Amino acid sequence: MHDRIRDARMLERVVTAEQAAALINPGMTVAMSGFTGAGYPKAVPQALAARMEAEHDAGHPFRIKVLTGASTAPELDGALAKVDGLELRLPYQSDPTMRARINAGELDYIDIHLSHVGQYTWYGFFGDIDLAVIEVAGVLEDGRLIPSSSVGNNKTWLEQAGKVILEVNRFQPAELEGMHDIYYGTALPPNRKPIPMTSPEDRIGEPYLRVDPDKVIAIVETNGPDRNSPFNPPDEASRQIAGHLLEFLEHEIKRGRLAETLLPLQSGVGNIPNAVLEGLAAGGYRGLTAFTEVIQDGMLKLLKDGVLKMASATSFSLSRAGVDEFNANVDYYRERIILRPQEISNHPELVRRLGCIALNGMIEADIYGNINSTHVAGTRIMNGIGGSGDFARNSYLSVFMSPSTAKGGTVSSIVPMASHVDHTEHDTMIVVTEQGLADLRGLAPKQRARIIIENCAHPDFQPMLQDYFDRACRDSYGKHTPHLLGEALSWHQRFVETGSMKPAG
Amino acid sequence: MHDRIRDARMLERVVTAEQAAALINPGMTVAMSGFTGAGYPKAVPQALAARMEAEHDAGHPFRIKVLTGASTAPELDGALAKVDGLELRLPYQSDPTMRARINAGELDYIDIHLSHVGQYTWYGFFGDIDLAVIEVAGVLEDGRLIPSSSVGNNKTWLEQAGKVILEVNRFQPAELEGMHDIYYGTALPPNRKPIPMTSPEDRIGEPYLRVDPDKVIAIVETNGPDRNSPFNPPDEASRQIAGHLLEFLEHEIKRGRLAETLLPLQSGVGNIPNAVLEGLAAGGYRGLTAFTEVIQDGMLKLLKDGVLKMASATSFSLSRAGVDEFNANVDYYRERIILRPQEISNHPELVRRLGCIALNGMIEADIYGNINSTHVAGTRIMNGIGGSGDFARNSYLSVFMSPSTAKGGTVSSIVPMASHVDHTEHDTMIVVTEQGLADLRGLAPKQRARIIIENCAHPDFQPMLQDYFDRACRDSYGKHTPHLLGEALSWHQRFVETGSMKPAG
């Protein structure tokens, strides 16, 4: 019955989700597990939401601050957003209900580099963490914890929180044990040492999370799956984007700038990265490595086929079919996957040392290579920067990918001026759309603009971009980065006013 | 006579500057020494400029590409810009003639994180380096080089250039010998190792630069000072800014977040950093360290007084009086100053490990904390990002400082939307003007806006900013980062059209 909780002291603390939720008070800062819809607590947040709703109905305010690893799922972000139970959320989220509240101005949201969250907590920049709610796959006899399907910030939450509630989820395969690598060598300045990793394959820590047993005030047993978003096969635009990128990588190999095993891949989540992974397999690559945040379905397949020899990440993000495949071959995958804390999976020191190839999506790029990863029309947040900055700034190659248009072709992903900048011109090397690829390395601003407009813009918007750039080159105040300030954001304004970036008529 | 050139092979290669300049051909990519006006070649570039002018007069095009460490001086950037001798310049410059050419669109300029330049060269992103022109303080019997008053990218230039011209400048004190620390442990991915430094005081390399003697095609003897810009005592606004920052640091010490020896200081160049340094001395600090790019006059004084126990940098930037002070006490300073390659002085791995306190200037901040460090009105480049991104992204604290107004009070340094973004909202912790300090740590966008407007804006612009923000909160498309797109850049546009951000009348 309690084979997942092997520590007798802990067994005594097993309670219901409702009992655990009753330990959370209004105004608390609560740190929770969860990263890309994996390893988040599933019962306590829902019980808490029910309690909040009852309190709100009784006229009592009840809101808390929630910190996680990254995005969670309807049972956490969705449930708490629905009852207006949050006053602050960080460092990343992707829930539609919560997004709507954030963009209505009802909830404060801090969008942070994922590698920074742990250390900012240690520094005290977010104040005290009153409580942590952490999903684990099991508790050892000595009280150490078998991590779940994501690690995220759990090491930091367990160490920094005043009290801890554990959710032990028996749905997570017991065979996860041994897959994680929790590095306990971090410290605060001035006591930091080099992180002793020189390859994504290096194990530098231990497979278990530590927790002070005296801090554990409740344990809740659960038995439920992760979010397990369905896997959508890549569409035509994604395949074209992947095709341009793969052609570029082949060219770099021919020029002798990349080895045939490339360099460790970082890959964002979604259709386009999956198309790139498929393309790598079709292209005959073998023996690659990944140093990334998330293991998606596409990566399992590459691991199985030997295209990838191993993958380092902080979380899974699998479909239900992916989970089945993982469970059916868990011994194989455990030898080839390492899950680490996100401060390590995204650490600038390691990303630069390993020389990653960073593949990230974007909302828009401007003609000079400034990238907007987070905001629609400069004001409405989509998800957040996530780890894209940790990787883009420090990688060997920083690639940003998007279809050249959105919303049925009415919105251009290449714009005169980015309406919000998450990655500056100083950090962008490659921009790819289904139209083509712009290699910006070693180019000055106007050279970048010419190649982005020519190679990446959709034909429906290309003449407008060229016209803007030509007039800017003629009339701009300064001609280093030519702009027409009265027009630079007019495409976004037109979109806000008319729903389209295309001029009327 | 030739006591600075102790290698007999090298002595045979001594030529005039004109003879050396004759070895440079049109279209070449030439890497030169020089960082913040120190350690740049002084004779060959001027001889080259004269040759270019003669060629141009004869109707022959003659332009080259020039890479350096950072800014140089009139004898290099000024001379080459005056004769229109450059087609490309990177990674940083501050020469008025060259700035004018860049902003007239006559010259391509690539503005790069200073820690990235070396590795991008090794990666081949800038193509082949045909020639290096490097100032040194001397040549040892075995051909190794005594570095000059800056190190910058010289290690990379000497290794990567096809041919090398040396300028041996006997004006640089012979006692520089032993002061430098050139780390030869770098490699390309996947062969990189941790950089073995855990304190700014660590020496991890050797005091000399290596060069393949077969590549040295000419040596020119010179005897001239560095740029040695005069040191301006801090003005009232700088002292006020420093006062706010020092009050903040004291508060952080009281809260237990900083020790009384602080953490390694990175300090930009100019009046405000000098005022901060003065304030640290006046505030009774002792035993501090600096891990920074540049040693200014103010740092010499702190080293002498024991406020700083040591400083690590890549370059000097001293006034003539500062040089005299340094030369008079060179044995004292040599024990307390380490000059390193800029890839090490600015390395993200080290900046994060050491937990620097990053103090940088800015042109403007917007109400959400996005920082413009490089462009006037979004289009006209001032100098460049330099190392500010290397430090701001990775430091324990990232502070941006500026007077709240410029150009006689007609331009606000706090604006609705930054007209160019060099440091994103994700990277900014503290904004300081003479009006006050905004501590943005742990704040969401609208919280940041309120505190920046209240604490940092000049009273002449504060009501306009508050009005913009209030209307944006009411009318913005999204209310996560409220903006009025049609107005967001109107202050800059007004400045371009009228010379002032203040409304007419």
PDB file of N, CA and C in Angstrom, chain A residues 102-103 108-111 113 115-116 120 123 125 192 194 257 348-349 352-353 375 379-380 389 393 420-422 424-427 429 441-442 445 447 476-481, chain B residues 102-103 108-111 113 115-116 120 123 125 192 194 257 348-349 352-353 375 379-380 389 393 396 420-422 424-427 429 441-442 445 447 476-481:
ATOM      1  N   ILE A 102      -3.725  37.802 -16.128  1.00  0.00           N
ATOM      2  CA  ILE A 102      -2.521  38.650 -16.180  1.00  0.00           C
ATOM      3  C   ILE A 102      -2.752  39.813 -17.141  1.00  0.00           C
ATOM      4  N   ASN A 103      -3.304  39.497 -18.314  1.00  0.00           N
ATOM      5  CA  ASN A 103      -3.467  40.536 -19.335  1.00  0.00           C
ATOM      6  C   ASN A 103      -4.648  41.455 -19.063  1.00  0.00           C
ATOM      7  N   ASP A 108      -0.277  40.027 -10.766  1.00  0.00           N
ATOM      8  CA  ASP A 108       1.098  40.397 -11.116  1.00  0.00           C
ATOM      9  C   ASP A 108       1.898  39.160 -11.472  1.00  0.00           C
ATOM     10  N   TYR A 109       2.674  39.292 -12.520  1.00  0.00           N
ATOM     11  CA  TYR A 109       3.420  38.161 -13.061  1.00  0.00           C
ATOM     12  C   TYR A 109       4.839  38.623 -13.342  1.00  0.00           C
ATOM     13  N   ILE A 110       5.810  37.885 -12.849  1.00  0.00           N
ATOM     14  CA  ILE A 110       7.219  38.234 -13.082  1.00  0.00           C
ATOM     15  C   ILE A 110       7.826  37.169 -13.974  1.00  0.00           C
ATOM     16  N   ASP A 111       8.337  37.633 -15.087  1.00  0.00           N
ATOM     17  CA  ASP A 111       8.832  36.790 -16.178  1.00  0.00           C
ATOM     18  C   ASP A 111      10.363  36.801 -16.097  1.00  0.00           C
ATOM     19  N   HIS A 113      14.402  34.826 -16.338  1.00  0.00           N
ATOM     20  CA  HIS A 113      15.293  33.774 -16.843  1.00  0.00           C
ATOM     21  C   HIS A 113      15.231  32.577 -15.893  1.00  0.00           C
ATOM     22  N   SER A 115      17.193  30.226 -15.256  1.00  0.00           N
ATOM     23  CA  SER A 115      18.405  29.911 -14.472  1.00  0.00           C
ATOM     24  C   SER A 115      18.584  30.867 -13.298  1.00  0.00           C
ATOM     25  N   HIS A 116      17.838  31.960 -13.290  1.00  0.00           N
ATOM     26  CA  HIS A 116      18.024  32.967 -12.238  1.00  0.00           C
ATOM     27  C   HIS A 116      17.142  32.730 -11.012  1.00  0.00           C
ATOM     28  N   TYR A 120      18.016  33.825  -7.107  1.00  0.00           N
ATOM     29  CA  TYR A 120      17.311  34.994  -6.572  1.00  0.00           C
ATOM     30  C   TYR A 120      16.567  34.621  -5.283  1.00  0.00           C
ATOM     31  N   TYR A 123      19.121  34.509  -2.647  1.00  0.00           N
ATOM     32  CA  TYR A 123      19.562  35.864  -2.304  1.00  0.00           C
ATOM     33  C   TYR A 123      18.524  36.601  -1.449  1.00  0.00           C
ATOM     34  N   PHE A 125      15.662  37.770  -2.775  1.00  0.00           N
ATOM     35  CA  PHE A 125      15.020  38.799  -3.597  1.00  0.00           C
ATOM     36  C   PHE A 125      13.503  38.614  -3.671  1.00  0.00           C
ATOM     37  N   ARG A 192      31.345  30.441  -4.294  1.00  0.00           N
ATOM     38  CA  ARG A 192      31.030  29.551  -5.410  1.00  0.00           C
ATOM     39  C   ARG A 192      32.273  28.930  -6.027  1.00  0.00           C
ATOM     40  N   PRO A 194      33.710  26.306  -9.433  1.00  0.00           N
ATOM     41  CA  PRO A 194      33.333  25.886 -10.789  1.00  0.00           C
ATOM     42  C   PRO A 194      32.392  24.685 -10.723  1.00  0.00           C
ATOM     43  N   ARG A 257      33.138  24.185 -39.476  1.00  0.00           N
ATOM     44  CA  ARG A 257      32.855  24.912 -38.233  1.00  0.00           C
ATOM     45  C   ARG A 257      32.105  24.052 -37.229  1.00  0.00           C
ATOM     46  N   PRO A 348      24.275  29.438 -17.312  1.00  0.00           N
ATOM     47  CA  PRO A 348      25.107  30.110 -18.308  1.00  0.00           C
ATOM     48  C   PRO A 348      26.530  29.558 -18.375  1.00  0.00           C
ATOM     49  N   GLU A 349      27.091  29.241 -17.220  1.00  0.00           N
ATOM     50  CA  GLU A 349      28.450  28.682 -17.198  1.00  0.00           C
ATOM     51  C   GLU A 349      28.519  27.434 -18.075  1.00  0.00           C
ATOM     52  N   ARG A 352      27.634  27.985 -22.014  1.00  0.00           N
ATOM     53  CA  ARG A 352      28.769  28.536 -22.753  1.00  0.00           C
ATOM     54  C   ARG A 352      29.894  27.499 -22.876  1.00  0.00           C
ATOM     55  N   ARG A 353      30.167  26.798 -21.780  1.00  0.00           N
ATOM     56  CA  ARG A 353      31.261  25.827 -21.830  1.00  0.00           C
ATOM     57  C   ARG A 353      30.974  24.728 -22.853  1.00  0.00           C
ATOM     58  N   HIS A 375       5.565  38.909 -25.810  1.00  0.00           N
ATOM     59  CA  HIS A 375       4.403  39.800 -25.804  1.00  0.00           C
ATOM     60  C   HIS A 375       3.756  39.884 -27.190  1.00  0.00           C
ATOM     61  N   THR A 379       2.292  44.381 -25.355  1.00  0.00           N
ATOM     62  CA  THR A 379       1.597  44.616 -24.087  1.00  0.00           C
ATOM     63  C   THR A 379       0.965  43.372 -23.482  1.00  0.00           C
ATOM     64  N   ARG A 380       0.614  42.389 -24.318  1.00  0.00           N
ATOM     65  CA  ARG A 380      -0.148  41.240 -23.847  1.00  0.00           C
ATOM     66  C   ARG A 380       0.788  40.038 -23.791  1.00  0.00           C
ATOM     67  N   GLY A 389      16.639  32.891 -22.899  1.00  0.00           N
ATOM     68  CA  GLY A 389      17.739  33.826 -22.708  1.00  0.00           C
ATOM     69  C   GLY A 389      18.988  33.163 -22.155  1.00  0.00           C
ATOM     70  N   ARG A 393      21.964  33.662 -25.123  1.00  0.00           N
ATOM     71  CA  ARG A 393      23.112  34.528 -24.849  1.00  0.00           C
ATOM     72  C   ARG A 393      24.429  33.756 -24.830  1.00  0.00           C
ATOM     73  N   HIS A 420       8.370  44.349 -28.177  1.00  0.00           N
ATOM     74  CA  HIS A 420       8.940  44.049 -26.865  1.00  0.00           C
ATOM     75  C   HIS A 420      10.219  43.289 -27.163  1.00  0.00           C
ATOM     76  N   VAL A 421      11.293  43.592 -26.450  1.00  0.00           N
ATOM     77  CA  VAL A 421      12.563  42.934 -26.753  1.00  0.00           C
ATOM     78  C   VAL A 421      12.955  42.013 -25.601  1.00  0.00           C
ATOM     79  N   ASP A 422      13.089  40.736 -25.920  1.00  0.00           N
ATOM     80  CA  ASP A 422      13.555  39.758 -24.922  1.00  0.00           C
ATOM     81  C   ASP A 422      14.975  39.305 -25.197  1.00  0.00           C
ATOM     82  N   THR A 424      18.261  40.760 -27.455  1.00  0.00           N
ATOM     83  CA  THR A 424      18.665  41.947 -28.205  1.00  0.00           C
ATOM     84  C   THR A 424      19.433  41.555 -29.458  1.00  0.00           C
ATOM     85  N   GLU A 425      19.619  42.525 -30.315  1.00  0.00           N
ATOM     86  CA  GLU A 425      20.419  42.349 -31.523  1.00  0.00           C
ATOM     87  C   GLU A 425      21.785  41.747 -31.209  1.00  0.00           C
ATOM     88  N   HIS A 426      22.279  41.973 -29.991  1.00  0.00           N
ATOM     89  CA  HIS A 426      23.601  41.467 -29.622  1.00  0.00           C
ATOM     90  C   HIS A 426      23.591  39.956 -29.413  1.00  0.00           C
ATOM     91  N   ASP A 427      22.415  39.351 -29.319  1.00  0.00           N
ATOM     92  CA  ASP A 427      22.317  37.936 -28.933  1.00  0.00           C
ATOM     93  C   ASP A 427      21.752  37.036 -30.013  1.00  0.00           C
ATOM     94  N   MET A 429      21.819  35.202 -33.615  1.00  0.00           N
ATOM     95  CA  MET A 429      22.697  34.837 -34.734  1.00  0.00           C
ATOM     96  C   MET A 429      21.926  34.416 -35.976  1.00  0.00           C
ATOM     97  N   ARG A 441      25.470  36.409 -38.327  1.00  0.00           N
ATOM     98  CA  ARG A 441      26.793  36.454 -37.682  1.00  0.00           C
ATOM     99  C   ARG A 441      27.732  37.371 -38.460  1.00  0.00           C
ATOM    100  N   GLY A 442      28.367  38.254 -37.737  1.00  0.00           N
ATOM    101  CA  GLY A 442      29.344  39.141 -38.364  1.00  0.00           C
ATOM    102  C   GLY A 442      28.732  40.218 -39.242  1.00  0.00           C
ATOM    103  N   PRO A 445      23.982  46.300 -38.464  1.00  0.00           N
ATOM    104  CA  PRO A 445      22.514  46.377 -38.495  1.00  0.00           C
ATOM    105  C   PRO A 445      21.893  46.442 -39.890  1.00  0.00           C
ATOM    106  N   GLN A 447      23.077  45.561 -42.743  1.00  0.00           N
ATOM    107  CA  GLN A 447      23.306  44.295 -43.456  1.00  0.00           C
ATOM    108  C   GLN A 447      22.321  43.234 -42.965  1.00  0.00           C
ATOM    109  N   SER A 476      15.973  58.561 -41.576  1.00  0.00           N
ATOM    110  CA  SER A 476      16.178  58.347 -40.150  1.00  0.00           C
ATOM    111  C   SER A 476      17.114  59.383 -39.549  1.00  0.00           C
ATOM    112  N   TYR A 477      16.844  59.738 -38.293  1.00  0.00           N
ATOM    113  CA  TYR A 477      17.696  60.662 -37.525  1.00  0.00           C
ATOM    114  C   TYR A 477      19.130  60.147 -37.533  1.00  0.00           C
ATOM    115  N   GLY A 478      19.348  58.911 -37.076  1.00  0.00           N
ATOM    116  CA  GLY A 478      20.656  58.281 -37.177  1.00  0.00           C
ATOM    117  C   GLY A 478      20.580  57.158 -38.183  1.00  0.00           C
ATOM    118  N   LYS A 479      21.667  56.893 -38.867  1.00  0.00           N
ATOM    119  CA  LYS A 479      21.631  55.869 -39.912  1.00  0.00           C
ATOM    120  C   LYS A 479      22.454  54.637 -39.544  1.00  0.00           C
ATOM    121  N   HIS A 480      22.716  54.485 -38.235  1.00  0.00           N
ATOM    122  CA  HIS A 480      23.313  53.215 -37.813  1.00  0.00           C
ATOM    123  C   HIS A 480      22.219  52.144 -37.746  1.00  0.00           C
ATOM    124  N   THR A 481      21.125  52.471 -37.100  1.00  0.00           N
ATOM    125  CA  THR A 481      19.965  51.574 -37.002  1.00  0.00           C
ATOM    126  C   THR A 481      18.760  52.370 -37.475  1.00  0.00           C
TER     127      THR A 481
ATOM    128  N   ILE B 102      29.597  56.517 -38.800  1.00  0.00           N
ATOM    129  CA  ILE B 102      28.664  55.395 -38.588  1.00  0.00           C
ATOM    130  C   ILE B 102      27.229  55.895 -38.694  1.00  0.00           C
ATOM    131  N   ASN B 103      26.950  57.024 -38.053  1.00  0.00           N
ATOM    132  CA  ASN B 103      25.573  57.527 -38.032  1.00  0.00           C
ATOM    133  C   ASN B 103      25.161  58.195 -39.333  1.00  0.00           C
ATOM    134  N   ASP B 108      30.029  50.386 -41.643  1.00  0.00           N
ATOM    135  CA  ASP B 108      29.305  49.375 -40.878  1.00  0.00           C
ATOM    136  C   ASP B 108      30.011  49.122 -39.556  1.00  0.00           C
ATOM    137  N   TYR B 109      29.202  49.020 -38.524  1.00  0.00           N
ATOM    138  CA  TYR B 109      29.728  48.891 -37.164  1.00  0.00           C
ATOM    139  C   TYR B 109      28.946  47.789 -36.468  1.00  0.00           C
ATOM    140  N   ILE B 110      29.650  46.847 -35.884  1.00  0.00           N
ATOM    141  CA  ILE B 110      28.991  45.755 -35.156  1.00  0.00           C
ATOM    142  C   ILE B 110      29.295  45.912 -33.678  1.00  0.00           C
ATOM    143  N   ASP B 111      28.218  45.989 -32.935  1.00  0.00           N
ATOM    144  CA  ASP B 111      28.258  46.326 -31.503  1.00  0.00           C
ATOM    145  C   ASP B 111      28.028  45.019 -30.729  1.00  0.00           C
ATOM    146  N   HIS B 113      28.827  42.141 -27.355  1.00  0.00           N
ATOM    147  CA  HIS B 113      29.274  41.871 -25.987  1.00  0.00           C
ATOM    148  C   HIS B 113      30.781  41.631 -25.994  1.00  0.00           C
ATOM    149  N   SER B 115      32.748  40.055 -24.118  1.00  0.00           N
ATOM    150  CA  SER B 115      33.211  38.688 -23.816  1.00  0.00           C
ATOM    151  C   SER B 115      33.018  37.753 -25.004  1.00  0.00           C
ATOM    152  N   HIS B 116      32.259  38.178 -25.994  1.00  0.00           N
ATOM    153  CA  HIS B 116      31.960  37.286 -27.127  1.00  0.00           C
ATOM    154  C   HIS B 116      32.954  37.416 -28.278  1.00  0.00           C
ATOM    155  N   TYR B 120      33.986  34.401 -30.924  1.00  0.00           N
ATOM    156  CA  TYR B 120      33.429  34.490 -32.287  1.00  0.00           C
ATOM    157  C   TYR B 120      34.555  34.472 -33.322  1.00  0.00           C
ATOM    158  N   TYR B 123      35.625  30.959 -33.624  1.00  0.00           N
ATOM    159  CA  TYR B 123      34.599  30.194 -34.344  1.00  0.00           C
ATOM    160  C   TYR B 123      34.625  30.478 -35.852  1.00  0.00           C
ATOM    161  N   PHE B 125      33.453  33.344 -37.118  1.00  0.00           N
ATOM    162  CA  PHE B 125      32.272  34.136 -37.481  1.00  0.00           C
ATOM    163  C   PHE B 125      32.642  35.467 -38.143  1.00  0.00           C
ATOM    164  N   ARG B 192      36.006  22.460 -23.835  1.00  0.00           N
ATOM    165  CA  ARG B 192      36.213  23.471 -22.804  1.00  0.00           C
ATOM    166  C   ARG B 192      36.185  22.883 -21.407  1.00  0.00           C
ATOM    167  N   PRO B 194      36.288  23.969 -17.020  1.00  0.00           N
ATOM    168  CA  PRO B 194      35.977  25.085 -16.110  1.00  0.00           C
ATOM    169  C   PRO B 194      37.155  26.044 -16.006  1.00  0.00           C
ATOM    170  N   ARG B 257      22.049  40.873   3.485  1.00  0.00           N
ATOM    171  CA  ARG B 257      22.167  40.324   2.126  1.00  0.00           C
ATOM    172  C   ARG B 257      23.543  40.570   1.521  1.00  0.00           C
ATOM    173  N   PRO B 348      31.078  35.442 -18.561  1.00  0.00           N
ATOM    174  CA  PRO B 348      29.832  35.174 -17.829  1.00  0.00           C
ATOM    175  C   PRO B 348      30.014  34.124 -16.732  1.00  0.00           C
ATOM    176  N   GLU B 349      30.800  33.094 -17.009  1.00  0.00           N
ATOM    177  CA  GLU B 349      31.044  32.062 -15.998  1.00  0.00           C
ATOM    178  C   GLU B 349      31.599  32.684 -14.725  1.00  0.00           C
ATOM    179  N   ARG B 352      29.179  35.420 -12.919  1.00  0.00           N
ATOM    180  CA  ARG B 352      28.137  34.786 -12.099  1.00  0.00           C
ATOM    181  C   ARG B 352      28.746  34.114 -10.873  1.00  0.00           C
ATOM    182  N   ARG B 353      29.865  33.405 -11.066  1.00  0.00           N
ATOM    183  CA  ARG B 353      30.466  32.702  -9.923  1.00  0.00           C
ATOM    184  C   ARG B 353      30.876  33.686  -8.831  1.00  0.00           C
ATOM    185  N   HIS B 375      21.906  53.793 -28.089  1.00  0.00           N
ATOM    186  CA  HIS B 375      21.364  54.597 -29.188  1.00  0.00           C
ATOM    187  C   HIS B 375      20.661  55.862 -28.680  1.00  0.00           C
ATOM    188  N   THR B 379      18.176  55.313 -33.056  1.00  0.00           N
ATOM    189  CA  THR B 379      18.785  55.159 -34.386  1.00  0.00           C
ATOM    190  C   THR B 379      20.249  55.581 -34.446  1.00  0.00           C
ATOM    191  N   ARG B 380      20.649  56.490 -33.574  1.00  0.00           N
ATOM    192  CA  ARG B 380      21.992  57.074 -33.656  1.00  0.00           C
ATOM    193  C   ARG B 380      22.843  56.474 -32.556  1.00  0.00           C
ATOM    194  N   GLY B 389      26.527  44.136 -20.850  1.00  0.00           N
ATOM    195  CA  GLY B 389      25.667  42.947 -20.888  1.00  0.00           C
ATOM    196  C   GLY B 389      26.308  41.748 -20.219  1.00  0.00           C
ATOM    197  N   ARG B 393      23.778  40.786 -16.935  1.00  0.00           N
ATOM    198  CA  ARG B 393      23.019  39.537 -16.963  1.00  0.00           C
ATOM    199  C   ARG B 393      23.449  38.577 -15.861  1.00  0.00           C
ATOM    200  N   TYR B 396      25.459  39.519  -9.317  1.00  0.00           N
ATOM    201  CA  TYR B 396      24.592  39.451  -8.142  1.00  0.00           C
ATOM    202  C   TYR B 396      23.621  40.626  -8.143  1.00  0.00           C
ATOM    203  N   HIS B 420      15.642  51.797 -27.958  1.00  0.00           N
ATOM    204  CA  HIS B 420      16.502  50.671 -28.339  1.00  0.00           C
ATOM    205  C   HIS B 420      16.756  49.911 -27.053  1.00  0.00           C
ATOM    206  N   VAL B 421      16.701  48.598 -27.099  1.00  0.00           N
ATOM    207  CA  VAL B 421      16.864  47.821 -25.869  1.00  0.00           C
ATOM    208  C   VAL B 421      18.174  47.039 -25.919  1.00  0.00           C
ATOM    209  N   ASP B 422      19.048  47.324 -24.950  1.00  0.00           N
ATOM    210  CA  ASP B 422      20.298  46.574 -24.837  1.00  0.00           C
ATOM    211  C   ASP B 422      20.283  45.630 -23.650  1.00  0.00           C
ATOM    212  N   THR B 424      17.309  43.861 -21.190  1.00  0.00           N
ATOM    213  CA  THR B 424      15.862  43.732 -21.119  1.00  0.00           C
ATOM    214  C   THR B 424      15.378  43.840 -19.680  1.00  0.00           C
ATOM    215  N   GLU B 425      14.079  43.959 -19.543  1.00  0.00           N
ATOM    216  CA  GLU B 425      13.444  43.980 -18.224  1.00  0.00           C
ATOM    217  C   GLU B 425      13.875  42.792 -17.372  1.00  0.00           C
ATOM    218  N   HIS B 426      14.282  41.678 -18.031  1.00  0.00           N
ATOM    219  CA  HIS B 426      14.666  40.480 -17.297  1.00  0.00           C
ATOM    220  C   HIS B 426      16.031  40.634 -16.632  1.00  0.00           C
ATOM    221  N   ASP B 427      16.784  41.657 -17.003  1.00  0.00           N
ATOM    222  CA  ASP B 427      18.177  41.783 -16.558  1.00  0.00           C
ATOM    223  C   ASP B 427      18.437  42.982 -15.658  1.00  0.00           C
ATOM    224  N   MET B 429      17.997  45.186 -12.296  1.00  0.00           N
ATOM    225  CA  MET B 429      17.550  45.123 -10.901  1.00  0.00           C
ATOM    226  C   MET B 429      17.363  46.496 -10.272  1.00  0.00           C
ATOM    227  N   ARG B 441      13.837  44.472  -7.894  1.00  0.00           N
ATOM    228  CA  ARG B 441      13.924  43.028  -7.633  1.00  0.00           C
ATOM    229  C   ARG B 441      12.589  42.501  -7.119  1.00  0.00           C
ATOM    230  N   GLY B 442      12.121  41.448  -7.721  1.00  0.00           N
ATOM    231  CA  GLY B 442      10.887  40.826  -7.267  1.00  0.00           C
ATOM    232  C   GLY B 442       9.633  41.610  -7.594  1.00  0.00           C
ATOM    233  N   PRO B 445       5.847  44.050 -13.890  1.00  0.00           N
ATOM    234  CA  PRO B 445       6.014  45.269 -14.702  1.00  0.00           C
ATOM    235  C   PRO B 445       5.321  46.520 -14.162  1.00  0.00           C
ATOM    236  N   GLN B 447       4.319  47.219 -11.188  1.00  0.00           N
ATOM    237  CA  GLN B 447       4.950  47.636  -9.924  1.00  0.00           C
ATOM    238  C   GLN B 447       6.256  48.379 -10.203  1.00  0.00           C
ATOM    239  N   SER B 476      -4.602  50.178 -22.699  1.00  0.00           N
ATOM    240  CA  SER B 476      -3.680  49.292 -23.414  1.00  0.00           C
ATOM    241  C   SER B 476      -4.376  48.004 -23.858  1.00  0.00           C
ATOM    242  N   TYR B 477      -3.938  47.498 -25.002  1.00  0.00           N
ATOM    243  CA  TYR B 477      -4.445  46.223 -25.539  1.00  0.00           C
ATOM    244  C   TYR B 477      -4.264  45.115 -24.506  1.00  0.00           C
ATOM    245  N   GLY B 478      -3.051  44.930 -24.034  1.00  0.00           N
ATOM    246  CA  GLY B 478      -2.782  44.007 -22.934  1.00  0.00           C
ATOM    247  C   GLY B 478      -2.391  44.810 -21.712  1.00  0.00           C
ATOM    248  N   LYS B 479      -2.722  44.316 -20.535  1.00  0.00           N
ATOM    249  CA  LYS B 479      -2.422  45.095 -19.334  1.00  0.00           C
ATOM    250  C   LYS B 479      -1.347  44.438 -18.468  1.00  0.00           C
ATOM    251  N   HIS B 480      -0.556  43.533 -19.097  1.00  0.00           N
ATOM    252  CA  HIS B 480       0.616  43.040 -18.380  1.00  0.00           C
ATOM    253  C   HIS B 480       1.719  44.093 -18.440  1.00  0.00           C
ATOM    254  N   THR B 481       1.975  44.606 -19.619  1.00  0.00           N
ATOM    255  CA  THR B 481       2.964  45.665 -19.821  1.00  0.00           C
ATOM    256  C   THR B 481       2.253  46.772 -20.581  1.00  0.00           C
TER     257      THR B 481
END
